[in-house]
Coordinates of C-alpha atoms and ligand atoms in Angstrom, one line a residue:
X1 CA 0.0 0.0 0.0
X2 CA 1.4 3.5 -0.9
X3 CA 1.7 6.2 1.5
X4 CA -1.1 8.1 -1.0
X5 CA -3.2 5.0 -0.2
X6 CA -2.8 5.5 3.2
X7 CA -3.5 9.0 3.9
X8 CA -6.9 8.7 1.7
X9 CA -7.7 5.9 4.8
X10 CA -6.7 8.7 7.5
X11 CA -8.9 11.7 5.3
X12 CA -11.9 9.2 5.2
X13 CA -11.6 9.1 9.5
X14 CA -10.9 13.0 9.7
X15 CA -7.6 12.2 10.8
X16 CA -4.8 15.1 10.1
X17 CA -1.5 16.3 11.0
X18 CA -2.8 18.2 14.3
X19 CA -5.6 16.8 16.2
X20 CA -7.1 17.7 19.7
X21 CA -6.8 14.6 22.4
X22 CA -9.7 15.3 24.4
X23 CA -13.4 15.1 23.5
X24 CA -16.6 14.7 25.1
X25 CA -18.7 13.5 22.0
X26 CA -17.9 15.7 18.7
X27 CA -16.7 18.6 21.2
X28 CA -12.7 18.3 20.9
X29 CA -11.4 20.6 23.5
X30 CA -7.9 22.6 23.4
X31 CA -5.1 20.9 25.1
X32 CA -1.6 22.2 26.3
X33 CA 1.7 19.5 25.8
X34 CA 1.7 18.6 22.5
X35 CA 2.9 14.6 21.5
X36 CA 3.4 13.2 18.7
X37 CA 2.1 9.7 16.6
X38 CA 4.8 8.2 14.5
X39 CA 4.2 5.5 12.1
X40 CA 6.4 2.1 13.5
X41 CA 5.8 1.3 9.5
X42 CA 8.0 3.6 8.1
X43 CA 9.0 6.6 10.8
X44 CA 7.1 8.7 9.4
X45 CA 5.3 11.1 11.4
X46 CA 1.5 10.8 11.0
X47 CA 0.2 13.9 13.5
X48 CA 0.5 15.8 16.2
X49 CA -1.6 15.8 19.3
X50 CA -2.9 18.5 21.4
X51 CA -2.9 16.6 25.6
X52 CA -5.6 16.9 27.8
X53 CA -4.9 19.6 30.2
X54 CA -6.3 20.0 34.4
X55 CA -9.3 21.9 32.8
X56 CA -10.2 19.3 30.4
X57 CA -10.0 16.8 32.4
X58 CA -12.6 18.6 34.4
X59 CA -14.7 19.6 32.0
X60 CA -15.0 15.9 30.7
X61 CA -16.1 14.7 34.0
X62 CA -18.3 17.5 34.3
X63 CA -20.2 16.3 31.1
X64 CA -20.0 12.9 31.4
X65 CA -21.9 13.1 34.9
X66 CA -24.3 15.4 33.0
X67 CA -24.5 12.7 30.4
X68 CA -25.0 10.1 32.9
X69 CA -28.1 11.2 34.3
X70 CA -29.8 11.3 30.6
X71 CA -28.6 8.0 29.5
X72 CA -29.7 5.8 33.0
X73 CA -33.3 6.3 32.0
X74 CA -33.1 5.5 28.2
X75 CA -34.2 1.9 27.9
X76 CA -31.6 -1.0 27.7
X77 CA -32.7 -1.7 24.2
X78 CA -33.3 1.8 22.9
X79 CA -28.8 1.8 24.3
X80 CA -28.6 -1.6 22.7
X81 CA -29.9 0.5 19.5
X82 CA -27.4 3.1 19.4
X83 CA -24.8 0.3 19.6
X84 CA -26.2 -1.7 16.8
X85 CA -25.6 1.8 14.8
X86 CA -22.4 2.1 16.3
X87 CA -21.6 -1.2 14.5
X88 CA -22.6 -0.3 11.1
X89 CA -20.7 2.9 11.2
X90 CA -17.7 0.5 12.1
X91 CA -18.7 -1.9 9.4
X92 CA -18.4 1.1 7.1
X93 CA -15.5 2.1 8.0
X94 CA -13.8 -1.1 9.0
X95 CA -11.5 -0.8 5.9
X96 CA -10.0 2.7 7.1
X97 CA -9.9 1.8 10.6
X98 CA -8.1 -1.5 10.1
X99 CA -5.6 0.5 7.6
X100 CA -5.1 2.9 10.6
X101 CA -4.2 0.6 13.4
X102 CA -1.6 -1.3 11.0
X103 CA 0.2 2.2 10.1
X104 CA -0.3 3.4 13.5
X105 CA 0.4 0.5 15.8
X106 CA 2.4 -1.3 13.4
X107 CA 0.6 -4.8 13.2
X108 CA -0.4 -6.6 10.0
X109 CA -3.2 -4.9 7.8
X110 CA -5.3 -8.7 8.3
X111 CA -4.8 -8.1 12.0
X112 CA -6.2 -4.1 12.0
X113 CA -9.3 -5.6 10.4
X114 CA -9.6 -8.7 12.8
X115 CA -9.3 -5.8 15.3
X116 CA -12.0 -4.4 14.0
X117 CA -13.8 -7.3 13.5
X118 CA -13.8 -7.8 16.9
X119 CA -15.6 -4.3 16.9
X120 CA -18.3 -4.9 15.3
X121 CA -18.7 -8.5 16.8
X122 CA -18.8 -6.8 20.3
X123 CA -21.3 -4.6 19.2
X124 CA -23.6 -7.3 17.9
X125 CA -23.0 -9.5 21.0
X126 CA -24.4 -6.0 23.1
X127 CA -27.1 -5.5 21.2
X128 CA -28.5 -9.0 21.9
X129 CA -27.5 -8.6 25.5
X130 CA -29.3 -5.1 26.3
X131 CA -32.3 -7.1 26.5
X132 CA -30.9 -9.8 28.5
X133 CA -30.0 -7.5 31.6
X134 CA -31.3 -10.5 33.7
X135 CA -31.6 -10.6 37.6
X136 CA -33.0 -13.8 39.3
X137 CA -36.4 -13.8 40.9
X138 CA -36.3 -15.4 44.9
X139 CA -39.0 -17.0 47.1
X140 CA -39.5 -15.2 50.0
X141 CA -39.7 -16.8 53.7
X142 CA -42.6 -14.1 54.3
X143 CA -45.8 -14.8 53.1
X144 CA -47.5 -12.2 50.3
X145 CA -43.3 -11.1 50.0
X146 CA -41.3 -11.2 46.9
X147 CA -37.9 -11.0 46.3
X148 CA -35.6 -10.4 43.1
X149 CA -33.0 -8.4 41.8
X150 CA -32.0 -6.3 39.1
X151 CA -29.0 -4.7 37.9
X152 CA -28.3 -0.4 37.0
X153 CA -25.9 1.3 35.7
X154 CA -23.0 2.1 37.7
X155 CA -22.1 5.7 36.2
X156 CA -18.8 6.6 34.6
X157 CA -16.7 3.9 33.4
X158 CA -13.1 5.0 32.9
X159 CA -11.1 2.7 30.1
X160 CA -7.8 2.7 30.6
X161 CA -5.8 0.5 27.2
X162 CA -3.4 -0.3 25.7
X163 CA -1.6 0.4 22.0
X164 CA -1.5 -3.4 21.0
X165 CA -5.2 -3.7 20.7
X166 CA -5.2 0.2 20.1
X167 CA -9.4 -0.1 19.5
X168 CA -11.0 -3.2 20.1
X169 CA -10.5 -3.4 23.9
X170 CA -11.6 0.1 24.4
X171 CA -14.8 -1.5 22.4
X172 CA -15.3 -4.5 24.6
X173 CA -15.0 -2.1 26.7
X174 CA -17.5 0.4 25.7
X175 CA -20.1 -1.4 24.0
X176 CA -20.6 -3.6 27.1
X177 CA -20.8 -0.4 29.5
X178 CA -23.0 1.8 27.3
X179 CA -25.7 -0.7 26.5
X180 CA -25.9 -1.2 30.6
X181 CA -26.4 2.5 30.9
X182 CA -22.9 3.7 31.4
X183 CA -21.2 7.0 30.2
X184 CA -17.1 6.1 29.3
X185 CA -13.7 8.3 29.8
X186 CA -11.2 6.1 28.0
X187 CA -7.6 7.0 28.3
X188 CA -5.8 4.9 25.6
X189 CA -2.3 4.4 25.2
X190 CA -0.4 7.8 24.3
X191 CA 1.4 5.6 21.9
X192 CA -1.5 4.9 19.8
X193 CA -3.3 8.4 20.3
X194 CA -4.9 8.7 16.6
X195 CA -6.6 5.2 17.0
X196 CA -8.7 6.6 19.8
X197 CA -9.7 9.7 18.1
X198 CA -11.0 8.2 14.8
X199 CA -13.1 5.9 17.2
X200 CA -14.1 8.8 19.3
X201 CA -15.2 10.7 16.1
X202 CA -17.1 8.1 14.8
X203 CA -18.8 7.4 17.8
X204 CA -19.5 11.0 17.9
X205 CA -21.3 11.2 15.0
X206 CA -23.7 8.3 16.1
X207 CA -24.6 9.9 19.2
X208 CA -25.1 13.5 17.2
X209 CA -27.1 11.5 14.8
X210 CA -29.4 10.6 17.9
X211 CA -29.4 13.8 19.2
X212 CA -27.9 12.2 22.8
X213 CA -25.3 13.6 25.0
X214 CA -22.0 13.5 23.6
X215 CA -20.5 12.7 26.5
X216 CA -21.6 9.0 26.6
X217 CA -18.4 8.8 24.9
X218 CA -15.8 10.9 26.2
X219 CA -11.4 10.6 25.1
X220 CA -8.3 11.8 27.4
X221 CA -5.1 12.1 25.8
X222 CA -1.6 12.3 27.9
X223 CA 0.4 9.8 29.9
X224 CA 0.2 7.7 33.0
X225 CA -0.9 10.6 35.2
X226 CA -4.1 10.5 33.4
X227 CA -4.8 7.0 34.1
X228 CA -3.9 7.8 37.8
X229 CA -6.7 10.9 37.9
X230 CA -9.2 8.4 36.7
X231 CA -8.0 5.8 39.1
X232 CA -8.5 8.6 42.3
X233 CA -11.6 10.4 40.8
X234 CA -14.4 9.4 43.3
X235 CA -16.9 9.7 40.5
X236 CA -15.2 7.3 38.4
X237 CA -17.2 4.1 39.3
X238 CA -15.4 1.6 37.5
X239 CA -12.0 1.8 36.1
X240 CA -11.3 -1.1 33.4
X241 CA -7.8 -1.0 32.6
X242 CA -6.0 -3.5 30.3
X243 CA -1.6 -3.1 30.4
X244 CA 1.2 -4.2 32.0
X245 CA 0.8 -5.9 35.5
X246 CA 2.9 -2.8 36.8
X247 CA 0.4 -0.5 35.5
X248 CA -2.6 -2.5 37.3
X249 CA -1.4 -2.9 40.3
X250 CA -1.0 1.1 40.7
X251 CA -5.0 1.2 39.8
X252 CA -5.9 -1.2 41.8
X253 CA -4.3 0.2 44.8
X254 CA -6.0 3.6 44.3
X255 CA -9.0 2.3 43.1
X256 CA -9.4 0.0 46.1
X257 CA -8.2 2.7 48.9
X258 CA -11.6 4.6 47.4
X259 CA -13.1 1.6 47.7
X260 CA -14.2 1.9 44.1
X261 CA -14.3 -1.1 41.6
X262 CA -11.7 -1.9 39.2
X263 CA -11.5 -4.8 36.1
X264 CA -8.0 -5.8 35.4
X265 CA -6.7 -7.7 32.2
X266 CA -2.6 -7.1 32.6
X267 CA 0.0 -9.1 32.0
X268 CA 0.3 -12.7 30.5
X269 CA 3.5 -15.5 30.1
X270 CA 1.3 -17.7 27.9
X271 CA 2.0 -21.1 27.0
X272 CA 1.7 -23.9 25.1
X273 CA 2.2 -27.7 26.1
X274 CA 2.6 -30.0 23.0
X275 CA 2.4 -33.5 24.3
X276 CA 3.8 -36.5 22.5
X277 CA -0.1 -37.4 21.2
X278 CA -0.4 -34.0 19.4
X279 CA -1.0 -34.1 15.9
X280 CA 2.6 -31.9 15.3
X281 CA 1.0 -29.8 12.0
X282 CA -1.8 -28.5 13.4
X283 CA 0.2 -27.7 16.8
X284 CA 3.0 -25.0 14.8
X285 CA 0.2 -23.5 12.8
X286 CA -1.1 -22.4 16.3
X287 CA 2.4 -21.9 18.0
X288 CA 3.8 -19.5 15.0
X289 CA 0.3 -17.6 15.3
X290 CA 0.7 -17.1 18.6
X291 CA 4.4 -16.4 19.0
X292 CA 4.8 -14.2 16.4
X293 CA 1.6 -12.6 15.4
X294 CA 0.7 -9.0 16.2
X295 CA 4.9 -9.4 16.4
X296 CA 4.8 -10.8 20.0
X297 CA 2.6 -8.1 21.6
X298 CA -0.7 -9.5 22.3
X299 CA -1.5 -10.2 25.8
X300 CA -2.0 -13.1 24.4
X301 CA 0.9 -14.2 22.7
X302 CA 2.7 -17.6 23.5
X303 CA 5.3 -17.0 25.3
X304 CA 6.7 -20.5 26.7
X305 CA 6.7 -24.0 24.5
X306 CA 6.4 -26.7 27.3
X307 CA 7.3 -30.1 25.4
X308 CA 8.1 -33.3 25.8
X309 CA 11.8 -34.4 25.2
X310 CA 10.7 -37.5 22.9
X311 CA 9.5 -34.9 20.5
X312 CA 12.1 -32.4 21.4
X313 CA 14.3 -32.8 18.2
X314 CA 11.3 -33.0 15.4
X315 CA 9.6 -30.0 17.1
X316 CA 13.1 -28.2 16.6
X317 CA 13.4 -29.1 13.4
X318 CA 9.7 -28.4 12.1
X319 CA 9.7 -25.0 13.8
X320 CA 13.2 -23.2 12.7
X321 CA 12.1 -25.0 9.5
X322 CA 8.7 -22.7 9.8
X323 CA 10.4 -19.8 11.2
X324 CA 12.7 -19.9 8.1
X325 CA 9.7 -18.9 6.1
X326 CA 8.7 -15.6 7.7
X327 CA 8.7 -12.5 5.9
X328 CA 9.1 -9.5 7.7
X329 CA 7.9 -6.0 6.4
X330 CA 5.4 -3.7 6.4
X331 CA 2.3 -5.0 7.9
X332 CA 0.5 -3.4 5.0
X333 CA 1.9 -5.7 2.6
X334 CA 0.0 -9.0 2.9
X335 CA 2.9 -10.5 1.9
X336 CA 4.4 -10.2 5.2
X337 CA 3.5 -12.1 8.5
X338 CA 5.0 -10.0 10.5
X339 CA 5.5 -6.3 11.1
X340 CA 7.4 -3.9 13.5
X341 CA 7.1 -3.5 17.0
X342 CA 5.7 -0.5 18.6
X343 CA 8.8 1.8 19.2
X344 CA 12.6 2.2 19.6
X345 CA 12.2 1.3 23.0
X346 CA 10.4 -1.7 22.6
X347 CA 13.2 -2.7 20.3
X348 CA 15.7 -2.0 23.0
X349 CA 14.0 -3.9 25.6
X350 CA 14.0 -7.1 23.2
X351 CA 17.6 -6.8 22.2
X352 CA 17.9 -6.4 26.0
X353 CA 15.9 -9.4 27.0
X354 CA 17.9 -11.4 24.1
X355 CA 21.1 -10.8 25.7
X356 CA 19.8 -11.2 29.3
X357 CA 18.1 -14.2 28.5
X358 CA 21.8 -15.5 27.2
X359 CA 23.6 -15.0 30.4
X360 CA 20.9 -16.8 32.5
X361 CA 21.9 -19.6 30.2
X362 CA 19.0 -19.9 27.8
X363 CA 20.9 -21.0 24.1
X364 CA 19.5 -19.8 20.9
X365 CA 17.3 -22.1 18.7
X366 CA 17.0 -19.4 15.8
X367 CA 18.8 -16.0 16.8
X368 CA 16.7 -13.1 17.3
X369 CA 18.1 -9.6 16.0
X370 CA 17.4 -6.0 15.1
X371 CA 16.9 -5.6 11.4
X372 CA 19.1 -2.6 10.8
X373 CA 19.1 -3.3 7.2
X374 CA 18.2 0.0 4.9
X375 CA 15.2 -2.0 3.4
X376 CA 13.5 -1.9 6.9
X377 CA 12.1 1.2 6.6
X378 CA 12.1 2.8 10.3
X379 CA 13.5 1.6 13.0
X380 CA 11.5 -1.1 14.6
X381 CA 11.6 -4.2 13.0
X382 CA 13.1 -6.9 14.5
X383 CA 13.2 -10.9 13.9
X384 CA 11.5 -13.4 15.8
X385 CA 14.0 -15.5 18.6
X386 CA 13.6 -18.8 20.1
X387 CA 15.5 -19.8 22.9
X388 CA 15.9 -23.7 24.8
X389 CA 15.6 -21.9 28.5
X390 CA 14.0 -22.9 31.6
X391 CA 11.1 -21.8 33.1
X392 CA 12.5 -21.2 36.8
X393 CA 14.9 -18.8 34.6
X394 CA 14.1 -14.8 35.9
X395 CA 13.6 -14.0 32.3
X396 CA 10.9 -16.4 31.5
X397 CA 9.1 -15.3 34.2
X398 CA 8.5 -12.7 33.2
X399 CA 6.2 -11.1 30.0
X400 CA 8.4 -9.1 27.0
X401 CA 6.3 -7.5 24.0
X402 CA 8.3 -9.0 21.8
X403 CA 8.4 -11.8 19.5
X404 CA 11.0 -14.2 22.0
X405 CA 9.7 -17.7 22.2
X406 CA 11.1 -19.6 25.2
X407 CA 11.2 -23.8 24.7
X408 CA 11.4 -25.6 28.0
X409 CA 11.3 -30.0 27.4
X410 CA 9.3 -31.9 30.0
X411 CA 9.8 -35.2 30.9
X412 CA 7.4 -37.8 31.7
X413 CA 3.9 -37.7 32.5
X414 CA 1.6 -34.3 31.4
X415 CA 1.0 -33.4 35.2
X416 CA 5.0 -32.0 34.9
X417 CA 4.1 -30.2 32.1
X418 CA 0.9 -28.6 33.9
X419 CA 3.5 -27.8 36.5
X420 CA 5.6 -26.2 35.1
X421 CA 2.9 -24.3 33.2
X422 CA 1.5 -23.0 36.0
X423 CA 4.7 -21.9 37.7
X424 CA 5.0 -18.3 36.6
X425 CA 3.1 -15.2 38.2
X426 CA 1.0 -14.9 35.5
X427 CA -2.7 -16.4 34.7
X428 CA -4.3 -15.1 31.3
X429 CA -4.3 -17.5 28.4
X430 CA -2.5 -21.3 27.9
X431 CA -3.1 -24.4 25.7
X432 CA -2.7 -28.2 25.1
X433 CA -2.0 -29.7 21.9
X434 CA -2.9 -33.4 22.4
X435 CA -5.2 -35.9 20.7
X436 CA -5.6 -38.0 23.8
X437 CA -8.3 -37.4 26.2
X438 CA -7.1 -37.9 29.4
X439 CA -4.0 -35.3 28.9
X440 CA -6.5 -32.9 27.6
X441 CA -9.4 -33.7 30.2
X442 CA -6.8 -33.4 33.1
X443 CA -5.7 -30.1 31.3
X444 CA -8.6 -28.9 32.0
X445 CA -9.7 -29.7 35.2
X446 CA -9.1 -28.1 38.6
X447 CA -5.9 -29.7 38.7
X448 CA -5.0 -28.4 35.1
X449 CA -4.3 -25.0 33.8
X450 CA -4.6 -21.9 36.5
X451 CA -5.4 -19.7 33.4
X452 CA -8.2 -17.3 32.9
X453 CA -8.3 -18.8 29.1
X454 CA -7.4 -22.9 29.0
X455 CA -7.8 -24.1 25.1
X456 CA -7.1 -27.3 23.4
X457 CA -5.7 -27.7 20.3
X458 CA -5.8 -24.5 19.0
X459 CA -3.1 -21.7 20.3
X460 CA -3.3 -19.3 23.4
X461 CA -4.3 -16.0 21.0
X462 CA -7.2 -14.6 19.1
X463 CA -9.8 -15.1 21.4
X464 CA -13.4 -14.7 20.2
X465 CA -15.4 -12.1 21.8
X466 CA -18.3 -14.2 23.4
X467 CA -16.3 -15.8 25.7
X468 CA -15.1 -13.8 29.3
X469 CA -11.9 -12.8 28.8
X470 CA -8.9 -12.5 31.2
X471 CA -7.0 -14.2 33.9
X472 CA -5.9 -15.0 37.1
X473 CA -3.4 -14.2 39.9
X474 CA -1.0 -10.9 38.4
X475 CA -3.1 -11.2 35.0
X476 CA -5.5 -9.8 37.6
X477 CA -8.8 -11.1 37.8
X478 CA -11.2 -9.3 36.2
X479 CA -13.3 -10.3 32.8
X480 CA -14.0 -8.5 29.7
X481 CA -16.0 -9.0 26.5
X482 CA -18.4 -11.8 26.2
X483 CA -20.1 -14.7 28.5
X484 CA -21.5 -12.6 31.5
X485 CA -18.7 -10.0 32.3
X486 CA -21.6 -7.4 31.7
X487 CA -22.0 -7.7 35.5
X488 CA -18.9 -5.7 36.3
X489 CA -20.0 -3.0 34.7
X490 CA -23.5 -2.8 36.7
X491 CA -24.5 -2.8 40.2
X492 CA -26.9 -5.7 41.3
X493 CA -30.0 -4.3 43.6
X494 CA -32.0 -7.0 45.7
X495 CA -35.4 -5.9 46.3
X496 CA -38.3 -7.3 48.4
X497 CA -41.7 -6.0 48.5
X498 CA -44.7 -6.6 51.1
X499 CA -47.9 -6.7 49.0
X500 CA -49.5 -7.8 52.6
X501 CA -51.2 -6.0 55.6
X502 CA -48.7 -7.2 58.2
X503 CA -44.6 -6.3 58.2
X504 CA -43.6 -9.7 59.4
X505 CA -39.8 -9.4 60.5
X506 CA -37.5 -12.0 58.4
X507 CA -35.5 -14.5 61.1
X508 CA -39.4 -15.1 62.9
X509 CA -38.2 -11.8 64.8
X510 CA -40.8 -10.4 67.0
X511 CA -41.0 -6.7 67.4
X512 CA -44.6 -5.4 68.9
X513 CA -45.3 -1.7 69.1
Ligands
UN1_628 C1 -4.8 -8.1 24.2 O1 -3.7 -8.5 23.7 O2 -4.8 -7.2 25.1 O3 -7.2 -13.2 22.2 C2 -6.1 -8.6 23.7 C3 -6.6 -12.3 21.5 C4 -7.4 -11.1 21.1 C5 -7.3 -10.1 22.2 C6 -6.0 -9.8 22.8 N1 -8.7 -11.4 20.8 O4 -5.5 -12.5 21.1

């Protein structure tokens, strides 16, 4: 794709070379530091961005309380309705979008669109779910009593994410929140700034459309300390945020001494186990996916390859055989399977984890290294490592974004491969490649995978939306996207009503006046 082609993509989002970070529907507002958006692609610098500044950042809260109070009444289906047109404004302009996350963000052109994809296929899910808001009805142990519950809004849901899913999180995110009656502040990654503000202005013009508040859908721009103001605002209800571990445990510390409610997705050290029963093909289809797609920065990426030293050698062979095929490039040509990383400094961090990962003793399978070749055309691209390590190693316990791939053999039975799957700090997403049953059953079961995500046969990314999505222990806890994570972003009422002429006390309490 010519840079020609891509601008046209930008015009079509109202994207330019100066934009204004902070909106409260179509209302951009004037900022003060100024950042800038550079392409990972080719260096090239794609806009600069106005910051949200103190006032701002009031006035956005201001607005989205304001907003708030409008919204709460509108029925759960008339929201579901402004999402379902959400959607088809994302299904126009899926094309555009999916153009702007690959040049932005730097992943593959097929992967912007699956990222939008996942867009619209949140938006669907919420329409169906904004009239399926369900509470359960109880018996009462009073006579002419009933009981039930019922779920509201919560207020304003702050979205903190990050740049390697620069816009579908923030819809998971969104769609779920607005259909249950929530207004959203989402603070995306400063890396990925111009992601966020095509998606706030289409969103914009949806809500203008409908003659609602704007500031159902309201945008931040600027670094951490945003994230922290959202974190401490008392009248932030719920803060989602989706990063590093680091990240999450400063919100969840704030959050919690408000005593306010957070939803964590941070950090993963995915793996997968590939037994001697797998069937080997369909296994590295899954394992290069996962290790190198989106270039090793999806939460989701697999990290660790836990297999079994009978079928050590032919899984060496296969994969450096499969890794020899890779093309590298720009995401936007389809050619390529994989693209750059984010930034200089992610490419620093990987050279550093590369050499790191060396003297803790880990040996090279196929030797990762910066592409400083002229035909790479910024800065950014690097090619895809896998090292022979082990997993009590300080550097495989730990998550890089980057595309490093750590091998560990297992011997004997699959419980020490479950073992040593589950020995890292993280929790979010793992898999089993394994024709036989009981591996795969006992994969599964209590005793199997800790993980928030535990698949079979099929690698630890690319999730589909309808399931919950997240982890456990420092992946954090919380749930996103499909399934019933709805529930975090509502508060759960239990009501019981006295249709009788007496006020019997619950407990057979007797209280005569
Ligand atoms: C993330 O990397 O934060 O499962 C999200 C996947 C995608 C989402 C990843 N559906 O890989």
């Amino acid at each position: 794709m010519t840079t020609t082609e891509i601008l046209e993509h930008l015009h079509n989002l109202e994207i330019t070379s100066s934009e204004k970070g902070t909106a409260y529907g179509s209302q951009f507002l004037s900022g003060t530091d100024l950042i800038t958006s550079y392409s990972p692609v080719n260096g090239n610098l794609i806009s600069n961005i106005e910051c949200t500044s103190s006032e701002s950042y009031k006035k956005v809260i201001e607005k989205a309380e304001q907003a708030f109070v409008k919204w709460r009444t509108i029925p759960a289906p008339k929201r579901g309705d402004l999402v379902r047109q959400f959607g088809d404004a994302l299904r126009e302009k899926k094309q555009d979008l999916g153009v702007l996350v690959a040049y932005e963000m730097g992943k593959s052109l097929q992967e912007g669109l699956g990222e939008v994809q996942e867009m619209i296929d949140i938006c669907d899910f919420a329409v169906g779910l904004s009239r399926q808001l369900h509470g359960l009805t109880m018996h009462s142990e009073r006579p002419e009593h009933r009981m039930y519950e019922q779920y509201h809004p919560l207020g304003i849901v702050g979205i903190i994410s990050a740049f390697n899913f620069p816009v579908a999180v923030w819809a998971w995110n969104t769609a779920l929140a607005w259909i249950c009656g929530n207004v959203t502040v989402w603070k995306p990654s400063e890396k990925t700034p111009l992601c966020a503000i095509a998606c706030q202005k289409i969103i914009a013009q949806v809500l203008d459309k409908n003659q609602l508040p704007g500031a159902i859908s309201c945008l931040l721009t600027g670094g951490a300390k945003f994230g922290k103001l959202l974190a401490n605002d008392n009248r932030v209800a719920l803060v989602s945020a989706t990063g590093s571990t680091k990240m999450g445990k400063s919100v969840a510390t704030s959050v919690a001494a408000r005593l306010g409610k957070s939803l964590l997705e941070l950090g993963g050290n995915n793996a997968m186990i590939i037994t001697p029963n797998a069937n080997l093909q369909l296994a590295l289809t899954g394992l290069v996916f996962g290790a190198v797609g989106t270039a090793g920065q999806r939460c989701t990426t697999t990290r660790r390859l836990i297999v079994h030293e009978d079928i050590l050698n032919s899984v060496i062979e296969k994969l450096t055989a499969a890794y020899a095929q890779l093309k590298i490039g720009s995401p936007l040509d389809e050619k390529n399977h994989m693209g750059p990383l984010i930034d200089t400094d992610a490419v620093k961090n990987y050279a550093t984890t590369l050499s790191e990962a060396k003297k803790q003793g880990a040996t090279p399978i196929v030797e990762g290294e910066v592409l400083t070749n002229k035909t790479y055309a910024s800065d950014c691209y690097v090619s895809p490592a896998i090292y022979l390590a082990n997993n009590d190693m300080a550097i495989v316990q730990k998550e890089t974004f980057a595309p490093i791939l750590y091998m560990i053999p297992y011997s004997g039975s699959i419980t020490n491969a479950i073992a040593i799957q589950n020995n890292v700090p993280q929790g979010l997403s793992s898999t089993i490649m394994s024709e036989n049953i009981r591996e795969t059953e006992l994969f599964l079961s209590a005793q199997g995978s800790d993980c928030g995500i535990a698949n079979v046969n099929i690698g630890t990314s690319g999730a589909e939306i309808g399931g919950a999505f997240g982890g456990e222990k420092e992946t954090g806890g919380g749930r996103e996207s499909g399934s019933d994570a709805w529930k975090a972003y509502m508060r759960r009422q239990t009501n019981t009503i006295n249709y009788s002429t007496e006020l019997p006390l619950a407990q057979g309490i007797k209280f005569n006046i």
